[in-house]
Short mmCIF file of C-alpha atoms in Angstrom, two decimals:
data_model
loop_
_atom_site.label_atom_id
_atom_site.label_comp_id
_atom_site.label_asym_id
_atom_site.label_seq_id
_atom_site.Cartn_x
_atom_site.Cartn_y
_atom_site.Cartn_z
CA UNK S 27 14.66 -12.36 10.06
CA UNK S 28 16.31 -12.69 6.64
CA UNK S 29 16.18 -16.37 5.75
CA UNK S 30 18.55 -18.02 3.26
CA UNK S 31 17.09 -18.00 -0.23
CA UNK S 32 17.01 -21.25 -2.18
CA UNK S 33 16.68 -20.15 -5.77
CA UNK S 34 16.02 -22.35 -8.71
CA UNK S 35 16.44 -20.30 -11.89
CA UNK S 36 18.64 -17.61 -13.40
CA UNK S 37 17.54 -13.99 -13.37
CA UNK S 38 18.96 -10.75 -14.69
CA UNK S 39 19.69 -7.74 -12.50
CA UNK S 40 17.28 -5.64 -14.52
CA UNK S 41 13.56 -6.23 -14.76
CA UNK S 42 13.59 -7.21 -18.39
CA UNK S 43 12.83 -10.66 -19.74
CA UNK S 44 13.70 -13.28 -17.12
CA UNK S 45 13.92 -16.96 -18.07
CA UNK S 46 10.81 -18.72 -16.78
CA UNK S 47 11.18 -22.12 -18.41
CA UNK S 48 13.27 -23.93 -20.97
CA UNK S 49 10.95 -22.87 -23.77
CA UNK S 50 9.71 -19.39 -22.89
CA UNK S 51 10.47 -16.19 -21.05
CA UNK S 52 8.42 -13.69 -19.12
CA UNK S 53 8.91 -9.96 -18.76
CA UNK S 54 8.46 -9.54 -15.02
CA UNK S 55 8.34 -5.76 -15.21
CA UNK S 56 5.96 -5.33 -18.12
CA UNK S 57 3.59 -8.29 -17.86
CA UNK S 58 0.16 -7.84 -16.34
CA UNK S 59 -1.75 -10.57 -14.56
CA UNK S 60 -3.91 -11.14 -17.68
CA UNK S 61 -0.71 -11.46 -19.75
CA UNK S 62 0.64 -14.09 -17.36
CA UNK S 63 -2.65 -15.98 -17.24
CA UNK S 64 -2.77 -16.16 -21.03
CA UNK S 65 0.74 -17.61 -21.09
CA UNK S 66 -0.17 -20.19 -18.46
CA UNK S 67 -3.41 -21.10 -20.25
CA UNK S 68 -1.42 -21.70 -23.46
CA UNK S 69 1.15 -23.86 -21.71
CA UNK S 70 3.98 -21.38 -22.28
CA UNK S 71 4.45 -20.60 -18.61
CA UNK S 72 3.83 -22.37 -15.31
CA UNK S 73 3.17 -20.95 -11.88
CA UNK S 74 6.24 -22.79 -10.64
CA UNK S 75 8.44 -21.17 -13.30
CA UNK S 76 6.99 -17.76 -12.54
CA UNK S 77 7.50 -18.19 -8.81
CA UNK S 78 11.09 -19.34 -9.30
CA UNK S 79 11.77 -16.36 -11.57
CA UNK S 80 10.57 -14.00 -8.86
CA UNK S 81 12.59 -15.80 -6.20
CA UNK S 82 15.67 -15.40 -8.37
CA UNK S 83 14.84 -11.77 -8.94
CA UNK S 84 14.75 -11.29 -5.16
CA UNK S 85 18.17 -12.90 -4.84
CA UNK S 86 19.60 -10.74 -7.62
CA UNK S 87 18.13 -7.38 -6.60
CA UNK S 88 16.92 -7.21 -3.03
CA UNK S 89 20.38 -6.77 -1.56
CA UNK S 90 20.24 -3.26 -3.01
CA UNK S 91 16.92 -2.22 -1.46
CA UNK S 92 16.41 -4.54 1.57
CA UNK S 93 12.68 -4.94 1.14
CA UNK S 94 12.10 -8.67 1.68
CA UNK S 95 12.20 -9.83 5.30
CA UNK S 96 11.36 -13.51 5.00
CA UNK S 97 10.37 -15.95 2.28
CA UNK S 98 7.59 -18.48 2.42
CA UNK S 99 9.29 -21.88 2.26
CA UNK S 100 6.10 -23.31 0.74
CA UNK S 101 5.90 -20.84 -2.15
CA UNK S 102 7.06 -23.29 -4.82
CA UNK S 103 4.70 -25.96 -3.47
CA UNK S 104 1.82 -23.47 -3.60
CA UNK S 105 2.74 -22.72 -7.22
CA UNK S 106 2.85 -26.44 -8.03
CA UNK S 107 -0.64 -26.83 -6.56
CA UNK S 108 -1.82 -24.02 -8.85
CA UNK S 109 -0.34 -25.77 -11.87
CA UNK S 110 -2.12 -28.98 -10.86
CA UNK S 111 -5.43 -27.12 -10.63
CA UNK S 112 -4.88 -25.64 -14.06
CA UNK S 113 -4.15 -29.04 -15.60
CA UNK S 114 -7.36 -30.34 -14.05
CA UNK S 115 -9.40 -27.35 -15.25
CA UNK S 116 -10.10 -26.19 -11.68
CA UNK S 117 -8.47 -22.76 -11.60
CA UNK S 118 -9.62 -20.57 -8.74
CA UNK S 119 -9.71 -17.33 -10.69
CA UNK S 120 -7.43 -14.71 -12.26
CA UNK S 121 -5.07 -14.59 -9.24
CA UNK S 122 -4.39 -18.34 -9.35
CA UNK S 123 -0.64 -18.92 -9.53
CA UNK S 124 0.27 -15.23 -9.18
CA UNK S 125 3.10 -14.41 -6.70
CA UNK S 126 2.20 -11.93 -3.94
CA UNK S 127 4.24 -10.30 -1.17
CA UNK S 128 2.67 -9.21 2.12
CA UNK S 129 3.49 -6.24 4.30
CA UNK S 130 4.77 -7.56 7.61
CA UNK S 131 1.84 -6.27 9.63
CA UNK S 132 -0.47 -8.82 7.98
CA UNK S 133 -0.82 -11.99 10.05
CA UNK S 134 0.47 -15.26 8.63
CA UNK S 135 0.65 -18.43 10.67
CA UNK S 136 3.40 -19.88 8.45
CA UNK S 137 5.71 -16.86 8.79
CA UNK S 138 6.45 -14.34 11.54
CA UNK S 139 4.42 -11.12 11.69
CA UNK S 140 6.42 -8.43 13.45
CA UNK S 141 5.11 -5.01 12.37
CA UNK S 142 8.86 -4.36 12.13
CA UNK S 143 9.32 -4.64 15.91
CA UNK S 144 11.72 -6.98 17.66
CA UNK S 145 9.12 -7.20 20.44
CA UNK S 146 6.71 -9.34 18.39
CA UNK S 147 8.42 -12.72 18.37
CA UNK S 148 5.53 -15.20 18.41
CA UNK S 149 3.76 -16.34 15.27
CA UNK S 150 0.08 -15.46 14.91
CA UNK S 151 -2.37 -18.29 15.47
CA UNK S 152 -4.16 -17.75 12.14
CA UNK S 153 -3.85 -16.04 8.79
CA UNK S 154 -5.41 -12.62 8.37
CA UNK S 155 -8.78 -12.68 6.62
CA UNK S 156 -7.28 -11.10 3.50
CA UNK S 157 -4.56 -13.79 3.39
CA UNK S 158 -7.24 -16.45 3.52
CA UNK S 159 -8.96 -14.69 0.63
CA UNK S 160 -5.70 -14.66 -1.33
CA UNK S 161 -5.25 -18.38 -0.80
CA UNK S 162 -8.87 -19.06 -1.75
CA UNK S 163 -8.11 -17.18 -4.97
CA UNK S 164 -5.06 -19.36 -5.65
CA UNK S 165 -2.37 -16.73 -5.05
CA UNK S 166 1.19 -17.79 -4.25
CA UNK S 167 2.46 -15.99 -1.15
CA UNK S 168 6.17 -15.37 -1.72
CA UNK S 169 6.96 -13.85 1.67
CA UNK S 170 6.82 -10.74 3.85
CA UNK S 171 8.29 -7.30 3.21
CA UNK S 172 9.67 -4.60 5.45
CA UNK S 173 7.64 -1.63 6.64
CA UNK S 174 8.06 1.48 8.68
CA UNK S 175 7.97 0.04 12.18
CA UNK S 176 4.48 -0.03 13.73
CA UNK S 177 3.22 1.43 10.44
CA UNK S 178 5.19 4.63 11.08
CA UNK S 179 3.28 5.42 14.26
CA UNK S 180 5.97 5.18 16.92
CA UNK S 181 7.87 8.45 16.63
CA UNK S 182 7.16 11.96 15.41
CA UNK S 183 10.68 12.02 13.89
CA UNK S 184 10.78 8.59 12.29
CA UNK S 185 12.34 7.58 9.00
CA UNK S 186 9.95 5.82 6.64
CA UNK S 187 11.11 2.36 5.62
CA UNK S 188 13.10 1.67 8.80
CA UNK S 189 12.28 -1.07 11.28
CA UNK S 190 14.18 -2.78 14.06
CA UNK S 191 13.62 -6.11 12.28
CA UNK S 192 14.51 -5.15 8.71
CA UNK S 193 16.64 -2.03 8.91
CA UNK S 194 16.23 0.62 6.21
CA UNK S 195 14.52 -0.12 2.90
CA UNK S 196 15.83 1.98 0.01
CA UNK S 197 14.05 3.61 -2.89
CA UNK S 198 15.07 1.54 -5.95
CA UNK S 199 15.19 4.59 -8.22
CA UNK S 200 17.87 6.34 -6.14
CA UNK S 201 19.15 4.18 -3.31
CA UNK S 202 19.88 6.91 -0.77
CA UNK S 203 16.36 8.30 -1.21
CA UNK S 204 13.43 7.30 0.97
CA UNK S 205 10.67 4.90 -0.17
CA UNK S 206 8.00 6.85 1.79
CA UNK S 207 5.16 5.73 4.00
CA UNK S 208 4.70 2.65 6.13
CA UNK S 209 4.13 0.33 3.13
CA UNK S 210 7.63 1.24 1.98
CA UNK S 211 8.80 -2.34 1.52
CA UNK S 212 5.72 -3.13 -0.55
CA UNK S 213 6.31 -0.11 -2.78
CA UNK S 214 10.02 -0.72 -3.27
CA UNK S 215 9.55 -4.45 -3.93
CA UNK S 216 6.91 -3.93 -6.60
CA UNK S 217 8.92 -1.17 -8.28
CA UNK S 218 11.90 -3.54 -8.39
CA UNK S 219 9.73 -6.37 -9.82
CA UNK S 220 10.15 -8.72 -6.87
CA UNK S 221 6.51 -9.90 -7.10
CA UNK S 222 3.49 -9.26 -9.27
CA UNK S 223 1.45 -7.86 -6.37
CA UNK S 224 2.13 -6.63 -2.86
CA UNK S 225 -0.34 -5.93 -0.12
CA UNK S 226 0.07 -2.62 1.69
CA UNK S 227 -1.90 -0.95 4.45
CA UNK S 228 -2.85 2.67 4.97
CA UNK S 229 -4.07 4.83 7.80
CA UNK S 230 -3.16 8.07 6.05
CA UNK S 231 -0.89 7.95 3.00
CA UNK S 232 0.87 4.65 3.56
CA UNK S 233 -0.35 2.99 0.36
CA UNK S 234 -0.47 5.98 -1.96
CA UNK S 235 2.74 7.73 -0.86
CA UNK S 236 5.08 4.73 -1.35
CA UNK S 237 3.27 4.05 -4.62
CA UNK S 238 3.92 7.58 -5.86
CA UNK S 239 7.49 7.70 -4.59
CA UNK S 240 8.35 4.30 -6.10
CA UNK S 241 6.57 4.83 -9.41
CA UNK S 242 3.87 2.17 -9.07
CA UNK S 243 0.08 1.88 -8.68
CA UNK S 244 -1.46 1.77 -5.21
CA UNK S 245 -5.15 1.52 -4.40
CA UNK S 246 -6.46 2.42 -0.95
CA UNK S 247 -9.95 0.92 -0.88
CA UNK S 248 -13.07 2.32 0.72
CA UNK S 249 -12.90 1.64 4.46
CA UNK S 250 -14.65 -1.69 5.11
CA UNK S 251 -14.24 -3.14 1.62
CA UNK S 252 -11.28 -5.28 2.77
CA UNK S 253 -11.30 -6.87 6.22
CA UNK S 254 -8.73 -5.69 8.77
CA UNK S 255 -8.97 -8.87 10.87
CA UNK S 256 -5.44 -10.08 11.50
CA UNK S 257 -3.77 -6.80 10.48
CA UNK S 258 -1.72 -5.00 13.14
CA UNK S 259 -3.76 -1.81 13.67
CA UNK S 260 -3.37 1.89 14.21
CA UNK S 261 -7.05 2.83 14.04
CA UNK S 262 -10.22 1.01 13.05
CA UNK S 263 -11.57 4.41 12.00
CA UNK S 264 -9.07 4.77 9.14
CA UNK S 265 -7.04 1.57 8.59
CA UNK S 266 -7.41 -0.47 5.43
CA UNK S 267 -5.31 -2.89 3.40
CA UNK S 268 -5.04 -2.65 -0.37
CA UNK S 269 -3.11 -3.78 -3.46
CA UNK S 270 0.13 -2.28 -4.76
CA UNK S 271 1.11 -3.24 -8.31
CA UNK S 272 2.85 -2.04 -11.46
CA UNK S 273 -0.40 -1.96 -13.44
CA UNK S 274 -3.90 -0.77 -12.54
CA UNK S 275 -5.50 -3.93 -13.92
CA UNK S 276 -3.50 -6.00 -11.43
CA UNK S 277 -4.77 -3.87 -8.55
CA UNK S 278 -8.33 -4.26 -9.83
CA UNK S 279 -7.99 -8.04 -10.01
CA UNK S 280 -6.42 -8.26 -6.56
CA UNK S 281 -9.03 -6.03 -4.95
CA UNK S 282 -11.81 -8.27 -6.25
CA UNK S 283 -10.17 -11.25 -4.53
CA UNK S 284 -9.38 -9.69 -1.13
CA UNK S 285 -12.60 -7.73 -0.65
CA UNK S 286 -15.56 -9.24 1.16
CA UNK S 287 -17.56 -9.49 4.35
CA UNK S 288 -15.97 -10.75 7.54
CA UNK S 289 -17.95 -11.24 10.77
CA UNK S 290 -14.80 -10.25 12.69
CA UNK S 291 -14.70 -6.79 11.08
CA UNK S 292 -17.99 -4.95 11.49
CA UNK S 293 -17.04 -2.35 8.87
CA UNK S 294 -17.32 -4.98 6.13
CA UNK S 295 -21.01 -5.37 6.96
CA UNK S 296 -21.62 -2.04 5.20
CA UNK S 297 -20.44 -3.27 1.78
CA UNK S 298 -23.34 -2.54 -0.61
CA UNK S 299 -25.06 -5.49 -2.21
CA UNK S 300 -24.32 -4.00 -5.64
CA UNK S 301 -20.59 -3.50 -5.03
CA UNK S 302 -18.77 -4.87 -8.12
CA UNK S 303 -17.20 -8.32 -7.95
CA UNK S 304 -15.09 -7.82 -11.10
CA UNK S 305 -13.31 -4.47 -11.12
CA UNK S 306 -11.23 -5.37 -14.16
CA UNK S 307 -14.40 -5.38 -16.25
CA UNK S 308 -14.85 -1.65 -15.51
CA UNK S 309 -11.45 -0.64 -16.89
CA UNK S 310 -12.58 0.92 -20.16
CA UNK S 311 -9.89 2.64 -22.29
CA UNK S 312 -12.20 5.64 -22.85
CA UNK S 313 -13.20 6.10 -19.19
CA UNK S 314 -11.89 9.68 -19.23
CA UNK S 315 -14.00 10.74 -22.20
CA UNK S 316 -16.83 12.90 -20.91
CA UNK S 317 -15.62 12.68 -17.29
CA UNK S 318 -15.46 15.78 -15.11
CA UNK S 319 -12.27 15.78 -13.04
CA UNK S 320 -11.52 18.29 -10.31
CA UNK S 321 -7.81 19.09 -10.00
CA UNK S 322 -6.49 19.95 -6.55
CA UNK S 323 -3.09 21.21 -7.63
CA UNK S 324 -1.43 21.95 -4.26
CA UNK S 325 0.78 24.20 -6.35
CA UNK S 326 3.76 26.21 -5.23
CA UNK S 327 5.38 23.64 -2.94
CA UNK S 328 7.53 21.91 -5.59
CA UNK S 329 8.19 23.00 -9.16
CA UNK S 330 8.58 19.44 -10.46
CA UNK S 331 5.22 18.47 -8.97
CA UNK S 332 3.61 21.54 -10.52
CA UNK S 333 5.00 20.52 -13.92
CA UNK S 334 3.81 16.90 -13.59
CA UNK S 335 0.32 18.02 -12.58
CA UNK S 336 0.15 20.40 -15.54
CA UNK S 337 1.21 17.55 -17.84
CA UNK S 338 -1.45 15.33 -16.26
CA UNK S 339 -4.12 17.98 -16.87
CA UNK S 340 -3.14 18.10 -20.54
CA UNK S 341 -3.43 14.31 -20.69
CA UNK S 342 -6.90 14.39 -19.13
CA UNK S 343 -8.10 17.01 -21.61
CA UNK S 344 -6.55 15.18 -24.56
CA UNK S 345 -8.56 12.10 -23.59
CA UNK S 346 -11.83 14.00 -23.49
CA UNK S 347 -12.16 14.92 -19.83
CA UNK S 348 -13.38 18.27 -18.57
CA UNK S 349 -10.97 19.64 -15.95
CA UNK S 350 -12.05 21.98 -13.16
CA UNK S 351 -9.57 23.49 -10.70
CA UNK S 352 -10.72 22.99 -7.11
CA UNK S 353 -9.47 23.68 -3.62
CA UNK S 354 -10.64 21.27 -0.93
CA UNK S 355 -11.90 23.00 2.23
CA UNK S 356 -11.33 22.24 5.92
CA UNK S 357 -7.82 20.80 5.57
CA UNK S 358 -6.36 22.54 8.63
CA UNK S 359 -9.25 21.47 10.86
CA UNK S 360 -9.06 17.89 9.59
CA UNK S 361 -5.35 17.65 10.33
CA UNK S 362 -5.61 19.28 13.75
CA UNK S 363 -8.19 16.74 14.92
CA UNK S 364 -6.97 13.61 13.10
CA UNK S 365 -3.68 12.99 14.92
CA UNK S 366 -5.06 13.38 18.43
CA UNK S 367 -7.93 11.02 17.59
CA UNK S 368 -5.55 8.45 16.11
CA UNK S 369 -3.44 8.35 19.29
CA UNK S 370 -6.47 7.40 21.38
CA UNK S 371 -7.62 4.84 18.80
CA UNK S 372 -4.10 3.41 18.60
CA UNK S 373 -4.15 2.67 22.33
CA UNK S 374 -7.53 0.94 22.07
CA UNK S 375 -6.89 -1.04 18.89
CA UNK S 376 -3.25 -2.07 19.25
CA UNK S 377 -3.67 -3.25 22.83
CA UNK S 378 -6.69 -5.32 21.72
CA UNK S 379 -4.53 -6.89 18.99
CA UNK S 380 -1.61 -7.55 21.35
CA UNK S 381 -3.90 -9.34 23.79
CA UNK S 382 -4.35 -12.02 21.11
CA UNK S 383 -0.59 -12.42 20.52
CA UNK S 384 0.85 -14.44 23.43
CA UNK S 385 4.53 -14.27 24.27
CA UNK S 386 5.02 -10.54 23.74
CA UNK S 387 4.09 -7.17 25.20
CA UNK S 388 0.40 -6.59 25.96
CA UNK S 389 0.39 -2.83 26.64
CA UNK S 390 2.09 0.35 25.55
CA UNK S 391 3.91 0.49 28.90
CA UNK S 392 5.42 -2.91 28.14
CA UNK S 393 6.35 -1.89 24.60
CA UNK S 394 7.99 1.29 25.85
CA UNK S 395 9.98 -0.67 28.44
CA UNK S 396 11.04 -3.26 25.84
CA UNK S 397 12.28 -0.58 23.45
CA UNK S 398 14.29 1.14 26.18
CA UNK S 399 16.14 -2.09 26.93
CA UNK S 400 16.62 -3.22 23.33
CA UNK S 401 19.93 -2.28 21.64
CA UNK S 402 18.33 -1.61 18.21
CA UNK S 403 14.83 -0.23 18.63
CA UNK S 404 15.72 3.31 19.72
CA UNK S 405 18.97 3.54 17.78
CA UNK S 406 17.56 5.82 15.04
CA UNK S 407 14.65 7.70 16.63
CA UNK S 408 12.40 7.67 19.65
CA UNK S 409 8.94 6.50 20.67
CA UNK S 410 7.09 9.72 21.39
CA UNK S 411 3.79 8.46 19.96
CA UNK S 412 3.97 5.31 22.10
CA UNK S 413 4.45 7.54 25.15
CA UNK S 414 1.44 9.67 24.15
CA UNK S 415 -0.69 6.57 23.54
CA UNK S 416 0.20 5.13 26.95
CA UNK S 417 -1.53 8.06 28.67
CA UNK S 418 -4.22 8.73 26.06
CA UNK S 419 -7.83 8.99 27.23
CA UNK S 420 -10.35 6.24 26.42
CA UNK S 421 -12.54 6.48 23.34
CA UNK S 422 -15.45 7.46 25.61
CA UNK S 423 -13.70 10.75 26.41
CA UNK S 424 -15.79 13.71 25.13
CA UNK S 425 -12.76 15.52 23.75
CA UNK S 426 -11.75 12.47 21.74
CA UNK S 427 -15.31 11.96 20.47
CA UNK S 428 -15.40 15.56 19.25
CA UNK S 429 -11.98 15.20 17.57
CA UNK S 430 -12.95 12.07 15.68
CA UNK S 431 -16.36 13.37 14.70
CA UNK S 432 -14.88 16.64 13.48
CA UNK S 433 -12.07 15.01 11.49
CA UNK S 434 -14.26 12.43 9.76
CA UNK S 435 -17.20 14.72 9.10
CA UNK S 436 -15.08 17.49 7.62
CA UNK S 437 -13.03 15.06 5.51
CA UNK S 438 -16.21 13.63 4.01
CA UNK S 439 -17.65 17.09 3.44
CA UNK S 440 -14.43 18.23 1.77
CA UNK S 441 -14.83 15.55 -0.88
CA UNK S 442 -18.61 15.18 -1.11
CA UNK S 443 -19.32 18.91 -1.33
CA UNK S 444 -16.54 19.53 -3.85
CA UNK S 445 -17.83 16.69 -6.05
CA UNK S 446 -21.41 17.98 -5.83
CA UNK S 447 -20.66 21.68 -6.31
CA UNK S 448 -18.69 21.10 -9.51
CA UNK S 449 -20.60 18.00 -10.69
CA UNK S 450 -17.39 15.97 -10.68
CA UNK S 451 -16.73 12.28 -11.22
CA UNK S 452 -13.51 12.39 -9.19
CA UNK S 453 -10.73 14.63 -7.90
CA UNK S 454 -7.12 14.38 -9.06
CA UNK S 455 -4.19 15.65 -6.99
CA UNK S 456 -0.43 15.09 -6.80
CA UNK S 457 0.35 12.07 -4.65
CA UNK S 458 3.86 13.04 -3.60
CA UNK S 459 6.82 15.29 -4.02
CA UNK S 460 10.13 13.72 -5.10
CA UNK S 461 11.64 11.30 -2.59
CA UNK S 462 13.93 12.90 -0.01
CA UNK S 463 17.32 11.65 1.13
CA UNK S 464 16.93 9.33 4.12
CA UNK S 465 18.18 11.19 7.21
CA UNK S 466 17.71 9.78 10.71
CA UNK S 467 18.59 13.07 12.38
CA UNK S 468 15.96 15.07 10.50
CA UNK S 469 13.36 12.35 9.98
CA UNK S 470 10.97 12.28 7.05
CA UNK S 471 10.96 15.41 4.89
CA UNK S 472 7.43 15.48 3.46
CA UNK S 473 6.83 18.48 1.21
CA UNK S 474 3.27 17.77 0.12
CA UNK S 475 0.71 15.00 -0.04
CA UNK S 476 -2.96 14.70 -0.88
CA UNK S 477 -3.87 11.55 1.04
CA UNK S 478 -5.65 13.18 3.99
CA UNK S 479 -9.21 13.76 2.74
CA UNK S 480 -9.67 10.21 1.37
CA UNK S 481 -7.85 8.62 4.30
CA UNK S 482 -9.80 10.36 7.06
CA UNK S 483 -13.14 10.03 5.26
CA UNK S 484 -12.58 6.36 4.46
CA UNK S 485 -13.06 6.96 0.73
CA UNK S 486 -11.14 5.20 -2.08
CA UNK S 487 -7.92 6.63 -3.51
CA UNK S 488 -5.62 5.36 -6.26
CA UNK S 489 -2.13 6.64 -7.09
CA UNK S 490 -0.86 6.19 -10.65
CA UNK S 491 2.59 7.07 -12.10
CA UNK S 492 2.50 10.48 -13.76
CA UNK S 493 6.05 11.72 -14.29
CA UNK S 494 9.50 12.31 -12.86
CA UNK S 495 11.73 14.86 -11.19
CA UNK S 496 15.01 13.75 -12.69
CA UNK S 497 15.11 10.00 -11.90
CA UNK S 498 12.56 10.25 -9.05
CA UNK S 499 8.92 9.28 -9.71
CA UNK S 500 5.90 11.46 -9.03
CA UNK S 501 2.35 10.09 -9.00
CA UNK S 502 -1.11 11.56 -9.18
CA UNK S 503 -4.07 10.34 -7.15
CA UNK S 504 -7.71 9.94 -8.12
CA UNK S 505 -10.29 9.85 -5.33
CA UNK S 506 -14.06 10.13 -5.07
CA UNK S 507 -16.98 9.20 -2.81
CA UNK S 508 -17.61 6.17 -0.63
CA UNK S 509 -17.74 2.80 -2.46
CA UNK S 510 -16.62 4.40 -5.75
CA UNK S 511 -13.63 2.05 -6.05
CA UNK S 512 -14.66 0.87 -9.52
CA UNK S 513 -14.83 4.47 -10.74
CA UNK S 514 -11.42 5.54 -9.46
CA UNK S 515 -9.83 2.33 -10.76
CA UNK S 516 -11.33 2.96 -14.19
CA UNK S 517 -10.17 6.58 -14.27
CA UNK S 518 -6.73 5.55 -13.00
CA UNK S 519 -6.42 2.87 -15.68
CA UNK S 520 -7.43 5.26 -18.45
CA UNK S 521 -4.93 7.83 -17.23
CA UNK S 522 -2.22 5.15 -16.92
CA UNK S 523 -2.82 4.12 -20.53
CA UNK S 524 -2.74 7.70 -21.80
CA UNK S 525 0.20 8.99 -19.76
CA UNK S 526 2.38 5.87 -20.06
CA UNK S 527 4.63 7.36 -17.38
CA UNK S 528 5.96 4.34 -15.49
CA UNK S 529 9.59 3.28 -15.91
CA UNK S 530 11.60 0.52 -14.27
CA UNK S 531 14.11 1.68 -11.61
CA UNK S 532 17.84 1.74 -12.33
CA UNK S 533 19.12 1.50 -8.74
CA UNK S 534 21.19 4.70 -8.96
CA UNK S 535 23.33 4.99 -5.81
CA UNK S 536 22.83 8.75 -5.33
CA UNK S 537 22.17 11.98 -7.18
CA UNK S 538 23.57 15.41 -6.59
#
């Protein structure tokens, strides 16, 4: 699946200034979308030059992390079309001319969509709704990035960042460490400055965990804000796509473009009429002043995480926020019911998706049989979740209905009641512990994570860089009630500005 790269400019191995044209340069790591748009408006940068700089960056760096699966052979032409629109004064908005990478479970008719599996060999018939929105906003789609196969829902002992199609993606901070979560390729690629924006997807943790572990920003939107049509599913009850970037403002801009109603996704019909259309406008530098933030410390699991959270609390207070320690209830009951419900929903939703993809497996039985015969698919770990899904009850089963109702209700109560009891604007928690060494025998070695309440409730969650354990990034997450995406983005941006914790990766081979 790795296509030859035809690259048209010279790029450095580090994400510092990269030549973008004969007369100017652009800092791929440090520039925000507004920075890039200002340069293009002033004639100091073109979308073609920016796209070529990113393509060269991929050639220079991606051999170290193996995040990019396939490039869009029309990317430079798309950038040229953006430049033509700009010359004619017909720009399509703040994402026009901005290079974007897509997780390879997002349908594209011009490129394969595999979900990391060698079983999905046909191209989708149409672009996903969010891809259409990106194109309507003028974005340049650079290509597709690796993911944990089937969004990390094939085996109970899987390794995040591995797929039969792309192999193992590495964490760019320390290359033998894991990039975490199913949007691992998106997280690693953005950390390594291979695009300005990547699209990730999350069922539980797969946007925020790779964002925390790779030292970037990741926003999991409210369920239904972004259409899931054309995205390979796990569960319609929890799945959502969202932006992953190096800067909160870039996530805010991207979310405004990809959100919107879609008749093919009933959840988008619930978007409130007053939902913001311009999230960047809400990013006020003093958003923390006067805010009440609950801190769910999850302390005692990792000393480095405890230190980073304490530092983050000091930052919040220094910027005028009131901090209240909280402990979210019902977590055991939520977790006990969530997984069983997801297995049943996976059977329903994935088989419905596969029925629309001719030329490949249509059922879990067929996928299981394919994997058993394939020389790569089961080479690292098994397919226990596939085997459970194959015999899972239908979504009319009373036990399933109780599991889903319990998980979702308690997740929403855990957030809503905590916010109300303490009169909070949002809750902050550590996103991740330091990345573990990739180990196929042991599988993923999660120590802690705070994604569950927002994921199961369908509420928004943003992870922002907060500190380090040695060279390994640690993030903190801000989450709040349904449709409060503008609020958590604003709080995340204010914290990002105050903490100034993000650093570019150095591609260290290993650490002791």
